[in-house]
């Protein structure tokens, strides 16, 4: 099919040898870590086959027809794998992917049959035309998929794929140029074919850069249903094909030496067109507006626009304010904007900007602009409002807005019928008519954005409130502990006047002072480190009870400790459990007359350690126990804070235990603390508790 006698074989061999070396090196780099990449396996296969294809082209340039069929097979494999790689990035539905694969297989089969018949005299010309036609269709399909990949990729992710789009797009664009020329003249131009290897080799660095920037290749893309909106590359290819056909006709008609020059000019023009379609936001915006205006009754595909808008607000990345501006701006092809939100001081303050310098102007909610936005809920066309203020109830825009010549629209953010803020947008990339359909979409989008922003601000306020709540709760418990320490020291001073000469009292006094100092030291440490996690460790409950009762020995009536089962071990924090039991003992002492009794007993009940605190005090009613005893900040004491029993129950539950209360008025009360025993394995493998 290819007439190698028209070009020196050594030039073609050098050209394709360079392509083979560059793509095989790129393949080795990709194969070294393909397991960590989602689509790198397909990319690696495509690069490997491209290297083999270039090697086959060297053989074709050197030996000619004997290896032509092998070269055709390698070209089919190379082109097919690049198309499959693009499809994997686009991630179409499985059913649609099967259709694509079937189409690729059908075209490949046609080319294989034509390649096999290329040397058969009756079918040679038809076979060559068929091969060129199929390859031209593959090139057009590849450019279309590249355009789909770039246009469906979110703007903030295009940085990772733009060089891949240029590389793969350039590969298919050159194929399109080569085979469109061949289709017109019925043979492959050997000069263009020889230069193809160098052009393909130049695409390898672009693919390497893109692979380094986007190692995962997990873009989460999908093929667009609105193929008319996304087929700019296909339309541009068709226009280019018509222009080339016309020009080639005149070049062949007039002859001369202009043929190679015009071919290079058209090649450069194809690159410019491809780059313009892929990277020019203004060109794409104009094309979209043109198609919407002349081919559809509705300007917007509301399902797609709403999905895109909601996804933009919900995704991660930049701050929500910046994403909000970008989402609203993209509805009308605006390239920039800023966001103002109403604050507590009655002013709309700038909080975010997108592709625009940070704004500093503050708009009071009582001024004309905010009042107009809240009462009318209109989208304000800034140039129209400045030139025809009567259309906007003679609204005079603020000076800071009039001083920004690039501003185009002011979109209100309405929440529950009230103004939450507004978005100011810059002029669009292309002229756009601001009719009722556009303004309605902007107003609905503004309300949706206001709900997202309000939810975020509520979440931030709730987080701050929870931090204060945590701090206040910690402070409350610490104040409660200080109150108990003050009570102990006050009781000590009261008894000191009567018993200061008693040696036993002096020993008890020193023990009480030592205990109080230790408690206050622990409180200071807790304040300095905040609510640090207090770790639970195995501890002897009888030893802890002994220390807790000893700390109350100076009180009247003095508590009595009875240990029926010694050596019981529980899993808890010593300081917190001592504070809990000490508080319950203190409550029993305060509820009991001086001639009464307070008994503390430790016993075992199956797999639990039980601490009973029994007093002969005034007791409590069932209604008080049910409704008020465990309710925080409820207390019957004049100086009480009402959190001691609440804190005690919460910590006992935290370590897996429970707190029971039995009380009878004028008889007494029994608190029963039930804690699970801590089990340990002994040296001989037995479980002990």
mmCIF file of N, CA, C and O in Angstrom, residues 313 374 480:
data_model
loop_
_atom_site.group_PDB
_atom_site.id
_atom_site.type_symbol
_atom_site.label_atom_id
_atom_site.label_comp_id
_atom_site.label_asym_id
_atom_site.label_seq_id
_atom_site.Cartn_x
_atom_site.Cartn_y
_atom_site.Cartn_z
ATOM 1 N N UNK A 313 -20.615 22.690 44.485
ATOM 2 C CA UNK A 313 -20.751 23.146 45.864
ATOM 3 C C UNK A 313 -20.354 22.067 46.864
ATOM 4 O O UNK A 313 -19.878 22.381 47.954
ATOM 5 N N UNK A 374 -33.293 42.476 48.444
ATOM 6 C CA UNK A 374 -34.170 41.714 49.337
ATOM 7 C C UNK A 374 -35.638 41.883 48.963
ATOM 8 O O UNK A 374 -36.403 40.916 49.019
ATOM 9 N N UNK A 480 -16.627 22.382 91.110
ATOM 10 C CA UNK A 480 -17.273 21.474 92.061
ATOM 11 C C UNK A 480 -16.249 20.804 92.960
ATOM 12 O O UNK A 480 -16.442 20.691 94.186
#
